[in-house]
Amino acid sequence: MVNLRKRTPADVKDDQTTTPLDGTNGHSNSNGHSSNNDTNGSGLHRDESQESIASLRSPSANVPPPMYKAIRFFFQICLHSFYGHVEVEGTESIAPDTYPAILVANHSNSLTDAIAILSTVPPKSRSMIRMTAKDTFWHKPGVFNYVIKNAGTIPIKRRKDYDNQKVDNADAMGALIDSLGTGSCVCMFPEGISRYHPQLAPFKAGVAMIASDTLARFKDQPDFSLTLMTSSINYLHREKFRSDVLVTFHPPIVLTPQQNPKLFSTVKEERTEAIQKLTEQLESTVRSNLLDADDWQTVRVGHVARKLYAGDLGTRISLGQYVRLTQKFVSAFGQHKQESLKKQDMERVKHENSGSDGENSDSLEMQQPIRMSQDIALKIDELAADLAEYQDQLDFYHLKDYRIKQGKPPVKVLVGKLFQRFLLACLLSTICIPGLILWAPVFIAVKYQERQIRRKGALEDNLDEIAQYKLMISAFFLPVIWGFWVMVTFPIALITGPGIVILMWLTIRWLEDLIHNAKSMLSLLRLLFMTEDTMYSFQDCRHELANRVQEFAVQFLKLPEDPEELVKENKTKKADGGWMGKLSGSYFSIKRRRRKDWNEVMRLHDVSHYD
């Protein structure tokens, strides 16, 4: 472990050089900022973004202001309210305060990615994380822009915002490096732009170049080191309300001037090669814990295979295990479509250099790519096609796989279950009515905005924005709704104030149970009218597919023959909390819905398509 000490502003001042990052002449104006910065408008716009940049050089740059703490708390409420389950792994890998660090993550859900990072990094591990954002947020008024500007965000100019003309970020990058010198942590998304796509985009070299310039700036400091932290963010249905999110932090990569001299070598070719290798290393590490495929159909087939192999496990395995198990199948189904043996060898080398220390591994950790013969690839293609057809049939009948496995119950049993669920649906519908009246403006506005986004064009370009707009609309309407009803009930405002908040949250919880209860009713109705021949045909198909998947999983993917072994590896299991915990977990939990399986959404049917 590299010995680190806290960097002080005096250290940074002594270490600063006069050579700008991008080769500009380095002349400064009276404010100490680069004189050739674009203003793209009035001086007010320039001053607002320059104030944010100047704050990076402040002695108190790493002390989170009250506004930052308030925003982080607000983001946590937003994230855990919108998504039904947020699981965080690897927080022990987060470099603590005073360690200069860059946090790298994938970018698939627009501004929601920043909310996820700020909400899941424990304040005790890192009290403040600075984000980067396009500088146009500083040029426009608005509540959301105000939040971004006051969350410690660094403004970065993008060519696409300036008619693809050359832009100058020298001052921002210089201040960013100064900030790193004092122990700051900056979060960056090397994909460049957010997009709705099943595959991670190639990383741009910006993070590695900043690391290179930072090491060059502090190369004379023997105890200086820069920690590169990586995070993989998995949204099972990123735009769906009450869906699941997994945030994984990987073992860090620690760079020092002594151990990584090639990153700031004066030989251009040597430095370029080192930057490229570091970029590939970061990309490989982030990709290692993502659901990542060439197309959405491969992801869909991977989910079907995982259900047939280990569908009985449900939520007894962690969300992280669920994602890694699914990715095992996804990688195998997609590998032979995209990778030559030469590329497999390159991926193997990148995996070995990914910075993972091999600790805390389990049977689901992604290993090196597997060499495939032509016969194996053909069998995998056939299996993938049969799995897709099986899921198509499940979607047609609106049934889940476990219904087929269990078979059709006797008619009396089906009628009894339908009656029970009908009574529960009546009860939940009744108690939801008052809260739904309060929520109505939010639901209407959100649905309208989602339809407008879907009409814009290609989903890849627009669907990643839906979650962020849902959060923005909710953040705007909810205080207005609360304030309106508090005023209407002013004589008893001390009661209705907290009462409205409690009622609106309980309505969401009741609504979740109502929708899933209604979904179960529809499935039971379809089973009631399904012929025995159709069910037998379904079961024969499932039995044959399950055997093929089991053989494929054990012999080819080296998964346990008994999937129950994965439950023993679940490190997120908690104590039941005594009889009270058992009671609340068996019936109703105020915090979240009790689930049988991951990947649920608030729909009357299962969402198996992602495109």
Coordinates of C-alpha atoms in Angstrom, one line a residue:
M1 CA 0.0 0.0 0.0
V2 CA 1.4 3.4 -1.0
N3 CA 2.0 5.7 2.0
L4 CA -0.2 8.8 1.6
R5 CA -0.4 12.0 3.5
K6 CA -2.9 14.8 3.3
R7 CA -2.2 17.3 0.6
T8 CA -2.5 21.0 1.6
P9 CA -3.1 24.1 -0.6
A10 CA 0.5 25.1 0.1
D11 CA 1.7 21.9 -1.4
V12 CA -0.3 22.5 -4.5
K13 CA 0.9 26.1 -4.9
D14 CA 4.5 24.9 -4.7
D15 CA 3.9 22.2 -7.2
Q16 CA 2.0 24.1 -9.9
T17 CA 3.7 24.6 -13.2
T18 CA 3.0 27.3 -15.8
T19 CA 2.4 24.8 -18.6
P20 CA -1.3 24.5 -19.4
L21 CA -2.7 21.1 -20.1
D22 CA -3.6 21.7 -23.7
G23 CA -0.7 23.7 -24.9
T24 CA -2.2 27.2 -24.6
N25 CA 0.1 30.2 -23.8
G26 CA -1.0 30.3 -20.2
H27 CA -1.6 34.0 -19.9
S28 CA -4.0 34.9 -17.1
N29 CA -6.3 37.8 -16.6
S30 CA -6.7 39.7 -13.3
N31 CA -8.8 37.0 -11.8
G32 CA -6.2 34.4 -12.3
H33 CA -8.2 32.6 -15.0
S34 CA -7.1 31.7 -18.5
S35 CA -7.7 34.7 -20.8
N36 CA -8.6 32.6 -23.9
N37 CA -11.6 30.9 -22.3
D38 CA -14.8 31.1 -24.5
T39 CA -17.6 33.0 -22.9
N40 CA -20.3 32.0 -25.4
G41 CA -22.5 34.8 -24.2
S42 CA -22.7 37.4 -21.5
G43 CA -20.1 38.0 -18.8
L44 CA -22.6 36.7 -16.3
H45 CA -22.5 33.3 -17.9
R46 CA -18.7 33.3 -17.8
D47 CA -18.6 34.5 -14.2
E48 CA -20.9 31.7 -12.9
S49 CA -18.9 28.9 -14.4
Q50 CA -15.6 30.6 -13.5
E51 CA -16.8 30.9 -9.9
S52 CA -17.4 27.1 -9.8
I53 CA -13.9 26.5 -11.3
A54 CA -12.3 29.0 -8.9
S55 CA -13.9 27.2 -5.9
L56 CA -11.8 24.1 -6.7
R57 CA -8.7 26.0 -5.7
S58 CA -10.2 27.2 -2.4
P59 CA -8.6 25.9 0.8
S60 CA -12.0 24.6 1.8
A61 CA -12.6 22.9 -1.5
N62 CA -12.9 19.4 0.1
V63 CA -15.2 20.5 2.9
P64 CA -18.8 19.7 1.8
P65 CA -20.9 22.9 2.2
P66 CA -24.4 22.6 3.8
M67 CA -26.0 22.9 0.3
Y68 CA -24.0 19.8 -0.9
K69 CA -25.1 17.8 2.1
A70 CA -28.7 18.8 1.6
I71 CA -28.6 17.9 -2.1
R72 CA -27.0 14.5 -1.3
F73 CA -29.7 13.8 1.2
F74 CA -32.4 14.8 -1.3
F75 CA -30.8 12.6 -4.0
Q76 CA -30.8 9.6 -1.6
I77 CA -34.6 10.2 -1.0
C78 CA -35.1 10.4 -4.8
L79 CA -33.1 7.2 -5.6
H80 CA -34.6 5.0 -2.9
S81 CA -38.1 6.3 -3.6
F82 CA -38.0 5.8 -7.4
Y83 CA -36.2 2.4 -7.3
G84 CA -37.6 -0.4 -5.3
H85 CA -34.3 -1.9 -4.3
V86 CA -30.9 -0.3 -4.4
E87 CA -28.0 -2.7 -3.6
V88 CA -24.4 -1.4 -3.1
E89 CA -21.3 -3.6 -3.2
G90 CA -17.7 -3.0 -2.5
T91 CA -17.9 0.2 -0.5
E92 CA -14.7 -0.9 1.3
S93 CA -12.9 -0.2 -1.9
I94 CA -13.7 3.5 -1.8
A95 CA -10.6 5.6 -1.0
P96 CA -11.2 7.7 2.1
D97 CA -11.0 11.5 2.4
T98 CA -7.6 13.2 1.7
Y99 CA -6.7 10.5 -0.9
P100 CA -6.6 12.1 -4.3
A101 CA -9.1 10.0 -6.4
I102 CA -11.0 9.8 -9.6
L103 CA -14.2 7.7 -9.6
V104 CA -15.0 6.2 -13.0
A105 CA -18.5 4.8 -13.8
N106 CA -20.6 3.7 -16.8
H107 CA -23.1 6.2 -18.2
S108 CA -26.4 4.7 -19.2
N109 CA -29.1 6.7 -17.4
S110 CA -28.3 10.4 -17.9
L111 CA -28.3 12.5 -14.7
T112 CA -29.7 9.6 -12.7
D113 CA -26.2 8.1 -12.8
A114 CA -24.8 11.0 -10.9
I115 CA -27.6 10.7 -8.4
A116 CA -26.8 7.0 -8.0
I117 CA -23.2 7.7 -7.3
L118 CA -23.7 10.5 -4.9
S119 CA -26.4 8.6 -3.0
T120 CA -24.5 5.3 -2.6
V121 CA -21.0 6.5 -1.6
P122 CA -21.1 6.5 2.2
P123 CA -20.3 10.0 3.6
K124 CA -18.1 8.3 6.2
S125 CA -16.0 6.9 3.3
R126 CA -16.0 10.0 1.2
S127 CA -17.5 13.2 2.5
M128 CA -17.6 14.9 -0.9
I129 CA -17.5 13.8 -4.6
R130 CA -17.3 16.3 -7.4
M131 CA -19.2 15.6 -10.6
T132 CA -18.5 17.0 -14.1
A133 CA -21.3 18.4 -16.2
K134 CA -21.7 20.3 -19.5
D135 CA -21.2 24.0 -18.8
T136 CA -24.5 25.0 -20.5
F137 CA -26.1 24.2 -17.1
W138 CA -24.4 27.4 -15.9
H139 CA -25.8 29.5 -18.7
K140 CA -29.5 28.9 -18.0
P141 CA -31.7 29.6 -15.0
G142 CA -33.8 26.9 -13.4
V143 CA -34.1 24.9 -10.2
F144 CA -32.4 21.8 -11.6
N145 CA -29.5 23.9 -13.0
Y146 CA -29.2 25.5 -9.6
V147 CA -28.9 22.1 -7.9
I148 CA -26.2 21.0 -10.4
K149 CA -24.2 24.2 -9.8
N150 CA -24.4 23.9 -6.0
A151 CA -23.5 20.2 -5.8
G152 CA -19.8 20.8 -6.3
T153 CA -20.0 20.1 -10.0
I154 CA -17.2 21.1 -12.4
P155 CA -18.3 22.8 -15.7
I156 CA -16.8 21.2 -18.8
K157 CA -17.3 22.6 -22.3
R158 CA -18.4 20.1 -25.0
R159 CA -17.8 20.7 -28.7
K160 CA -21.3 19.6 -29.6
D161 CA -22.6 22.5 -27.5
Y162 CA -20.5 25.0 -29.4
D163 CA -21.3 24.0 -33.0
N164 CA -18.4 21.5 -33.0
Q165 CA -15.9 24.3 -32.7
K166 CA -12.7 23.9 -30.7
V167 CA -13.3 24.6 -27.0
D168 CA -10.9 25.5 -24.2
N169 CA -11.1 23.6 -20.9
A170 CA -7.6 24.4 -19.8
D171 CA -8.7 26.4 -16.8
A172 CA -11.2 23.8 -15.6
M173 CA -8.7 21.0 -16.1
G174 CA -6.0 22.9 -14.3
A175 CA -8.3 23.6 -11.3
L176 CA -9.4 20.0 -11.3
I177 CA -5.8 18.8 -11.0
D178 CA -5.2 21.4 -8.3
S179 CA -8.2 20.0 -6.5
L180 CA -6.9 16.4 -6.8
G181 CA -3.7 17.6 -5.3
T182 CA -5.5 18.6 -2.1
G183 CA -7.2 15.2 -1.8
S184 CA -10.4 15.7 -3.7
C185 CA -12.4 13.0 -5.4
V186 CA -13.9 13.7 -8.9
C187 CA -16.4 11.5 -10.6
M188 CA -16.2 11.1 -14.4
F189 CA -18.0 9.1 -17.1
P190 CA -15.5 8.1 -19.8
E191 CA -18.2 7.0 -22.2
G192 CA -18.7 10.7 -22.8
I193 CA -22.5 10.7 -23.3
S194 CA -25.3 8.8 -21.8
R195 CA -27.2 6.4 -24.1
Y196 CA -29.8 3.6 -23.9
H197 CA -27.8 0.7 -25.2
P198 CA -27.1 -2.9 -24.0
Q199 CA -23.3 -2.5 -24.4
L200 CA -20.8 -0.3 -22.7
A201 CA -19.4 2.3 -25.1
P202 CA -15.6 2.4 -25.7
F203 CA -14.0 4.7 -23.0
K204 CA -12.5 7.9 -24.1
A205 CA -9.0 8.7 -22.9
G206 CA -9.9 11.8 -20.9
V207 CA -9.6 10.1 -17.5
A208 CA -6.2 8.5 -18.3
M209 CA -5.0 11.9 -19.6
I210 CA -6.0 13.7 -16.5
A211 CA -4.2 11.0 -14.4
S212 CA -1.2 11.5 -16.6
D213 CA -1.2 15.3 -16.1
T214 CA -1.8 14.9 -12.4
L215 CA 1.2 12.5 -12.0
A216 CA 3.3 14.9 -14.0
R217 CA 2.2 17.9 -11.8
F218 CA 3.2 16.1 -8.6
K219 CA 6.0 13.9 -9.8
D220 CA 8.5 15.5 -7.4
Q221 CA 6.3 14.5 -4.4
P222 CA 7.6 11.1 -3.3
D223 CA 4.5 10.2 -1.3
F224 CA 1.9 11.3 -3.8
S225 CA -0.5 8.8 -5.3
L226 CA -3.6 9.0 -7.4
T227 CA -6.4 6.4 -6.7
L228 CA -8.6 5.4 -9.7
M229 CA -11.9 3.9 -8.4
T230 CA -14.3 2.2 -10.7
S231 CA -18.0 1.6 -10.4
S232 CA -20.5 -0.5 -12.4
I233 CA -24.1 0.7 -12.3
N234 CA -26.7 -1.8 -13.3
Y235 CA -30.3 -0.8 -13.8
L236 CA -32.5 -3.8 -14.5
H237 CA -35.2 -1.5 -16.0
R238 CA -33.7 2.0 -15.7
E239 CA -36.8 4.0 -16.6
K240 CA -39.3 1.8 -14.7
F241 CA -40.7 3.0 -11.3
R242 CA -39.8 0.7 -8.4
S243 CA -37.3 -1.4 -10.4
D244 CA -33.9 -2.6 -9.2
V245 CA -30.4 -1.0 -9.1
L246 CA -27.1 -2.5 -8.4
V247 CA -24.0 -0.3 -7.7
T248 CA -20.7 -2.1 -7.5
F249 CA -17.4 -0.5 -6.5
H250 CA -14.3 -2.4 -7.6
P251 CA -10.8 -2.7 -6.0
P252 CA -9.0 0.6 -6.8
I253 CA -6.1 1.2 -9.1
V254 CA -3.3 3.2 -7.4
L255 CA -0.9 5.2 -9.5
T256 CA 2.3 6.8 -8.3
P257 CA 5.0 8.8 -10.2
Q258 CA 7.6 6.2 -9.2
Q259 CA 5.6 3.1 -10.3
N260 CA 3.9 4.6 -13.4
P261 CA 6.5 6.9 -15.1
K262 CA 5.4 6.0 -18.6
L263 CA 2.1 7.9 -18.0
F264 CA 4.0 11.2 -18.0
S265 CA 6.9 10.2 -20.2
T266 CA 8.4 12.9 -22.4
V267 CA 8.4 10.4 -25.2
K268 CA 5.1 10.9 -26.9
E269 CA 4.7 7.3 -28.2
E270 CA 5.4 5.9 -24.7
R271 CA 3.0 8.2 -23.0
T272 CA 0.3 7.5 -25.6
E273 CA 0.6 3.8 -25.2
A274 CA 0.5 4.0 -21.4
I275 CA -2.7 6.2 -21.5
Q276 CA -4.3 3.8 -23.9
K277 CA -3.5 0.8 -21.7
L278 CA -4.9 2.6 -18.6
T279 CA -8.1 3.5 -20.5
E280 CA -8.6 -0.2 -21.6
Q281 CA -7.9 -1.3 -18.0
L282 CA -10.6 1.0 -16.7
E283 CA -13.1 0.0 -19.3
S284 CA -12.5 -3.7 -18.7
T285 CA -12.9 -3.3 -15.0
V286 CA -16.2 -1.4 -15.3
R287 CA -17.5 -3.9 -17.9
S288 CA -16.7 -6.9 -15.7
N289 CA -19.8 -6.4 -13.5
L290 CA -22.3 -5.1 -16.1
L291 CA -25.1 -6.8 -17.9
D292 CA -23.3 -6.2 -21.3
A293 CA -24.2 -7.5 -24.7
D294 CA -24.3 -6.6 -28.4
D295 CA -28.0 -6.5 -28.5
W296 CA -31.1 -6.5 -26.2
Q297 CA -32.2 -9.9 -27.5
T298 CA -29.0 -11.5 -26.0
V299 CA -29.8 -10.0 -22.6
R300 CA -33.3 -11.3 -22.8
V301 CA -32.1 -14.8 -23.7
G302 CA -29.6 -14.7 -20.8
H303 CA -32.5 -13.9 -18.4
V304 CA -34.4 -16.9 -19.6
A305 CA -31.4 -19.2 -19.2
R306 CA -30.8 -17.9 -15.7
K307 CA -34.5 -18.6 -14.8
L308 CA -34.3 -22.2 -16.0
Y309 CA -31.0 -22.8 -14.2
A310 CA -31.7 -21.1 -10.9
G311 CA -35.2 -19.6 -11.0
D312 CA -36.1 -21.2 -7.6
L313 CA -33.5 -19.1 -5.8
G314 CA -35.4 -15.9 -6.2
T315 CA -34.3 -13.2 -3.8
R316 CA -32.4 -15.7 -1.7
I317 CA -29.4 -14.7 -3.8
S318 CA -28.3 -11.1 -3.8
L319 CA -29.0 -8.7 -6.6
G320 CA -25.3 -8.7 -7.4
Q321 CA -25.3 -12.5 -7.7
Y322 CA -28.4 -12.3 -9.9
V323 CA -26.7 -9.9 -12.3
R324 CA -23.5 -11.8 -12.4
L325 CA -25.3 -15.1 -13.0
T326 CA -27.3 -13.6 -15.8
Q327 CA -24.2 -12.1 -17.3
K328 CA -22.5 -15.5 -17.3
F329 CA -25.2 -16.7 -19.8
V330 CA -25.3 -13.4 -21.7
S331 CA -21.5 -13.5 -22.2
A332 CA -21.6 -17.1 -23.5
F333 CA -24.5 -16.4 -25.9
G334 CA -23.0 -13.2 -27.2
Q335 CA -19.3 -14.1 -27.2
H336 CA -19.1 -16.1 -30.5
K337 CA -21.1 -13.4 -32.3
Q338 CA -18.5 -10.6 -31.7
E339 CA -15.2 -12.0 -30.7
S340 CA -12.4 -13.6 -32.7
L341 CA -9.9 -15.7 -30.9
K342 CA -7.4 -12.8 -31.1
K343 CA -9.8 -10.5 -29.4
Q344 CA -10.5 -13.1 -26.7
D345 CA -6.7 -13.1 -26.0
M346 CA -6.7 -9.3 -25.7
E347 CA -9.7 -9.4 -23.3
R348 CA -7.9 -12.1 -21.3
V349 CA -4.8 -9.8 -20.9
K350 CA -7.0 -6.8 -20.0
H351 CA -8.8 -8.9 -17.4
E352 CA -5.5 -10.0 -15.8
N353 CA -4.5 -6.3 -15.6
S354 CA -7.9 -5.0 -14.4
G355 CA -6.7 -4.3 -10.9
S356 CA -8.7 -7.0 -9.2
D357 CA -6.9 -8.6 -6.3
G358 CA -9.0 -11.8 -6.5
E359 CA -10.4 -11.4 -3.0
N360 CA -14.0 -11.9 -2.1
S361 CA -14.5 -13.8 -5.3
D362 CA -17.3 -16.4 -5.8
S363 CA -18.4 -18.9 -8.4
L364 CA -20.1 -16.1 -10.3
E365 CA -17.0 -13.9 -10.8
M366 CA -16.5 -13.4 -14.5
Q367 CA -13.5 -15.3 -15.6
Q368 CA -11.5 -15.0 -18.8
P369 CA -13.4 -15.5 -22.1
I370 CA -13.8 -19.2 -23.1
R371 CA -12.5 -20.5 -26.4
M372 CA -15.4 -21.9 -28.5
S373 CA -15.2 -24.5 -31.3
Q374 CA -17.6 -24.2 -34.2
D375 CA -19.7 -27.1 -33.0
I376 CA -20.1 -25.5 -29.5
A377 CA -21.0 -22.1 -31.1
L378 CA -23.7 -23.8 -33.2
K379 CA -25.2 -25.5 -30.2
I380 CA -25.3 -22.2 -28.3
D381 CA -27.0 -20.6 -31.2
E382 CA -29.7 -23.3 -31.3
L383 CA -30.2 -23.1 -27.5
A384 CA -30.5 -19.3 -27.6
A385 CA -33.1 -19.5 -30.4
D386 CA -35.1 -22.1 -28.5
L387 CA -35.0 -20.0 -25.3
A388 CA -36.2 -17.0 -27.1
E389 CA -39.1 -18.9 -28.6
Y390 CA -40.0 -20.3 -25.1
Q391 CA -40.0 -16.7 -23.7
D392 CA -42.2 -15.6 -26.7
Q393 CA -44.7 -18.2 -25.7
L394 CA -44.7 -17.2 -22.1
D395 CA -45.2 -13.5 -23.1
F396 CA -48.1 -14.6 -25.4
Y397 CA -49.9 -16.3 -22.5
H398 CA -48.7 -13.7 -20.0
L399 CA -47.3 -16.4 -17.7
K400 CA -44.2 -16.7 -15.6
D401 CA -41.8 -19.6 -15.9
Y402 CA -42.5 -20.9 -12.4
R403 CA -46.2 -21.3 -13.3
I404 CA -45.2 -23.7 -16.0
K405 CA -42.9 -25.6 -13.6
Q406 CA -45.6 -25.9 -11.0
G407 CA -48.2 -27.0 -13.5
K408 CA -51.9 -26.3 -13.5
P409 CA -53.5 -26.6 -10.1
P410 CA -57.0 -28.2 -9.7
V411 CA -59.9 -25.9 -10.6
K412 CA -61.0 -25.6 -7.0
V413 CA -57.6 -24.4 -5.9
L414 CA -57.5 -21.9 -8.7
V415 CA -60.9 -20.5 -7.9
G416 CA -60.0 -20.3 -4.2
K417 CA -56.8 -18.4 -5.0
L418 CA -58.6 -16.1 -7.4
F419 CA -61.2 -15.3 -4.7
Q420 CA -58.6 -14.5 -2.1
R421 CA -56.7 -12.2 -4.5
F422 CA -60.0 -10.5 -5.5
L423 CA -60.8 -9.6 -1.9
L424 CA -57.2 -8.3 -1.4
A425 CA -57.5 -6.3 -4.6
C426 CA -60.7 -4.7 -3.4
L427 CA -59.2 -3.8 -0.1
L428 CA -56.0 -2.3 -1.6
S429 CA -58.0 -0.4 -4.2
T430 CA -60.1 1.2 -1.5
I431 CA -57.3 2.3 0.7
C432 CA -55.3 3.6 -2.2
I433 CA -58.0 6.1 -3.4
P434 CA -57.2 9.0 -1.1
G435 CA -53.5 8.8 -1.9
L436 CA -54.0 8.4 -5.6
I437 CA -55.9 11.7 -5.6
L438 CA -52.8 13.3 -4.2
W439 CA -50.5 11.5 -6.7
A440 CA -52.7 12.1 -9.7
P441 CA -50.9 15.3 -11.0
V442 CA -47.5 13.6 -10.8
F443 CA -48.6 10.4 -12.6
I444 CA -50.3 12.4 -15.3
A445 CA -47.3 14.7 -15.9
V446 CA -44.9 11.8 -15.8
K447 CA -46.9 9.7 -18.3
Y448 CA -47.2 12.7 -20.7
Q449 CA -43.5 13.4 -20.6
E450 CA -42.6 9.8 -21.2
R451 CA -44.8 9.7 -24.3
Q452 CA -43.2 12.8 -25.6
I453 CA -39.7 11.4 -25.1
R454 CA -40.6 8.1 -26.8
R455 CA -41.9 10.1 -29.8
K456 CA -38.6 12.0 -30.3
G457 CA -36.9 9.2 -32.3
A458 CA -34.5 6.3 -31.7
L459 CA -34.8 4.9 -28.2
E460 CA -31.0 4.7 -27.9
D461 CA -30.9 8.5 -28.0
N462 CA -33.8 9.3 -25.8
L463 CA -34.9 6.5 -23.4
D464 CA -32.0 7.1 -21.0
E465 CA -33.6 10.5 -20.2
I466 CA -37.0 9.1 -18.9
A467 CA -35.9 8.4 -15.4
Q468 CA -34.3 11.8 -14.9
Y469 CA -37.4 13.6 -16.1
K470 CA -39.6 11.4 -13.9
L471 CA -37.4 12.4 -10.9
M472 CA -37.5 16.1 -11.9
I473 CA -41.2 16.2 -12.4
S474 CA -41.8 14.5 -9.0
A475 CA -39.3 16.8 -7.3
F476 CA -41.3 19.8 -8.7
F477 CA -44.9 18.6 -8.0
L478 CA -44.5 16.9 -4.7
P479 CA -43.7 20.0 -2.6
V480 CA -46.4 21.9 -4.5
I481 CA -49.0 19.2 -3.7
W482 CA -47.9 19.0 -0.1
G483 CA -48.0 22.8 0.3
F484 CA -51.4 23.1 -1.3
W485 CA -53.1 20.5 1.0
V486 CA -51.4 21.9 4.1
M487 CA -52.9 25.3 3.2
V488 CA -56.3 23.8 2.6
T489 CA -56.2 22.0 5.9
F490 CA -54.4 24.8 7.7
P491 CA -56.3 24.6 11.0
I492 CA -54.9 21.0 11.5
A493 CA -51.7 21.5 9.5
L494 CA -49.6 20.0 12.3
I495 CA -51.4 16.8 11.7
T496 CA -51.9 16.9 7.9
G497 CA -48.3 18.0 7.3
P498 CA -46.6 14.8 8.2
G499 CA -49.8 12.8 7.5
I500 CA -49.8 13.7 3.8
V501 CA -46.2 12.5 3.5
I502 CA -47.0 9.2 5.3
L503 CA -50.2 8.7 3.2
M504 CA -48.4 9.3 -0.1
W505 CA -45.7 6.8 0.7
L506 CA -48.1 4.2 2.0
T507 CA -50.1 4.6 -1.2
I508 CA -47.0 3.7 -3.3
R509 CA -46.5 0.6 -1.2
W510 CA -50.2 -0.4 -1.4
L511 CA -50.2 0.3 -5.1
E512 CA -47.2 -2.0 -5.6
D513 CA -48.9 -4.8 -3.9
L514 CA -52.2 -4.1 -5.7
I515 CA -50.5 -4.2 -9.2
H516 CA -48.6 -7.4 -8.4
N517 CA -51.8 -8.9 -6.9
A518 CA -53.7 -8.0 -10.1
K519 CA -50.9 -9.6 -12.2
S520 CA -51.2 -12.8 -10.2
M521 CA -55.0 -12.8 -10.7
L522 CA -54.6 -12.5 -14.5
S523 CA -52.1 -15.4 -14.5
L524 CA -54.5 -17.6 -12.5
L525 CA -57.3 -16.7 -14.9
R526 CA -55.2 -17.7 -17.8
L527 CA -54.3 -21.0 -16.1
L528 CA -58.0 -21.6 -15.4
F529 CA -58.9 -21.5 -19.0
M530 CA -55.7 -23.2 -20.3
T531 CA -56.2 -26.7 -21.7
E532 CA -54.4 -29.6 -20.2
D533 CA -52.7 -30.3 -23.6
T534 CA -51.3 -26.8 -23.8
M535 CA -49.9 -27.1 -20.3
Y536 CA -48.4 -30.5 -21.0
S537 CA -46.8 -29.1 -24.2
F538 CA -45.4 -26.2 -22.2
Q539 CA -44.0 -28.5 -19.5
D540 CA -42.4 -30.8 -22.0
C541 CA -40.7 -27.9 -23.7
R542 CA -39.5 -26.4 -20.4
H543 CA -38.2 -29.8 -19.1
E544 CA -36.1 -30.3 -22.3
L545 CA -34.8 -26.7 -22.2
A546 CA -34.0 -26.9 -18.5
N547 CA -31.9 -30.0 -19.0
R548 CA -30.0 -28.4 -21.9
V549 CA -29.4 -25.2 -19.8
Q550 CA -28.3 -27.3 -16.8
E551 CA -25.8 -29.2 -18.9
F552 CA -24.6 -25.9 -20.5
A553 CA -24.2 -24.2 -17.1
V554 CA -22.3 -27.0 -15.4
Q555 CA -20.1 -28.2 -18.2
F556 CA -19.4 -25.0 -20.1
L557 CA -19.8 -22.2 -17.6
K558 CA -18.5 -24.2 -14.7
L559 CA -21.4 -23.2 -12.5
P560 CA -22.4 -25.4 -9.5
E561 CA -24.4 -28.5 -10.3
D562 CA -26.8 -27.5 -7.4
P563 CA -27.7 -23.8 -7.7
E564 CA -28.5 -23.8 -4.0
E565 CA -24.7 -23.5 -3.5
L566 CA -25.1 -19.9 -4.6
V567 CA -27.3 -19.1 -1.6
K568 CA -24.5 -20.0 0.7
E569 CA -22.3 -17.5 -1.1
N570 CA -24.8 -14.7 -0.5
K571 CA -23.0 -12.1 1.7
T572 CA -26.0 -9.7 1.9
K573 CA -28.3 -12.0 4.0
K574 CA -29.4 -10.3 7.2
A575 CA -30.8 -11.6 10.4
D576 CA -34.5 -12.0 10.5
G577 CA -34.9 -9.5 13.4
G578 CA -36.8 -11.9 15.7
W579 CA -40.5 -12.5 15.5
M580 CA -41.3 -8.9 14.6
G581 CA -39.0 -9.2 11.6
K582 CA -40.5 -12.5 10.5
L583 CA -44.0 -11.0 10.8
S584 CA -43.3 -7.9 8.8
G585 CA -41.3 -9.8 6.2
S586 CA -44.0 -12.4 5.8
Y587 CA -46.8 -10.0 5.2
F588 CA -46.2 -6.3 4.7
S589 CA -43.1 -4.1 4.9
I590 CA -43.5 -0.3 4.9
K591 CA -40.0 0.1 3.5
R592 CA -40.3 -2.1 0.4
R593 CA -42.3 -4.8 -1.2
R594 CA -41.5 -8.4 -0.3
R595 CA -40.3 -10.0 -3.5
K596 CA -40.1 -13.5 -4.8
D597 CA -37.6 -12.6 -7.5
W598 CA -35.6 -9.7 -8.7
N599 CA -36.4 -7.8 -11.9
E600 CA -40.0 -6.9 -11.0
V601 CA -41.7 -3.8 -12.4
M602 CA -45.0 -2.2 -11.6
R603 CA -46.8 -3.6 -14.7
L604 CA -49.7 -6.0 -15.1
H605 CA -47.4 -8.1 -17.2
D606 CA -43.7 -9.1 -17.1
V607 CA -41.4 -6.9 -19.1
S608 CA -39.0 -9.3 -20.9
H609 CA -38.2 -7.0 -23.8
Y610 CA -35.7 -4.1 -23.3
D611 CA -35.8 -2.5 -26.8

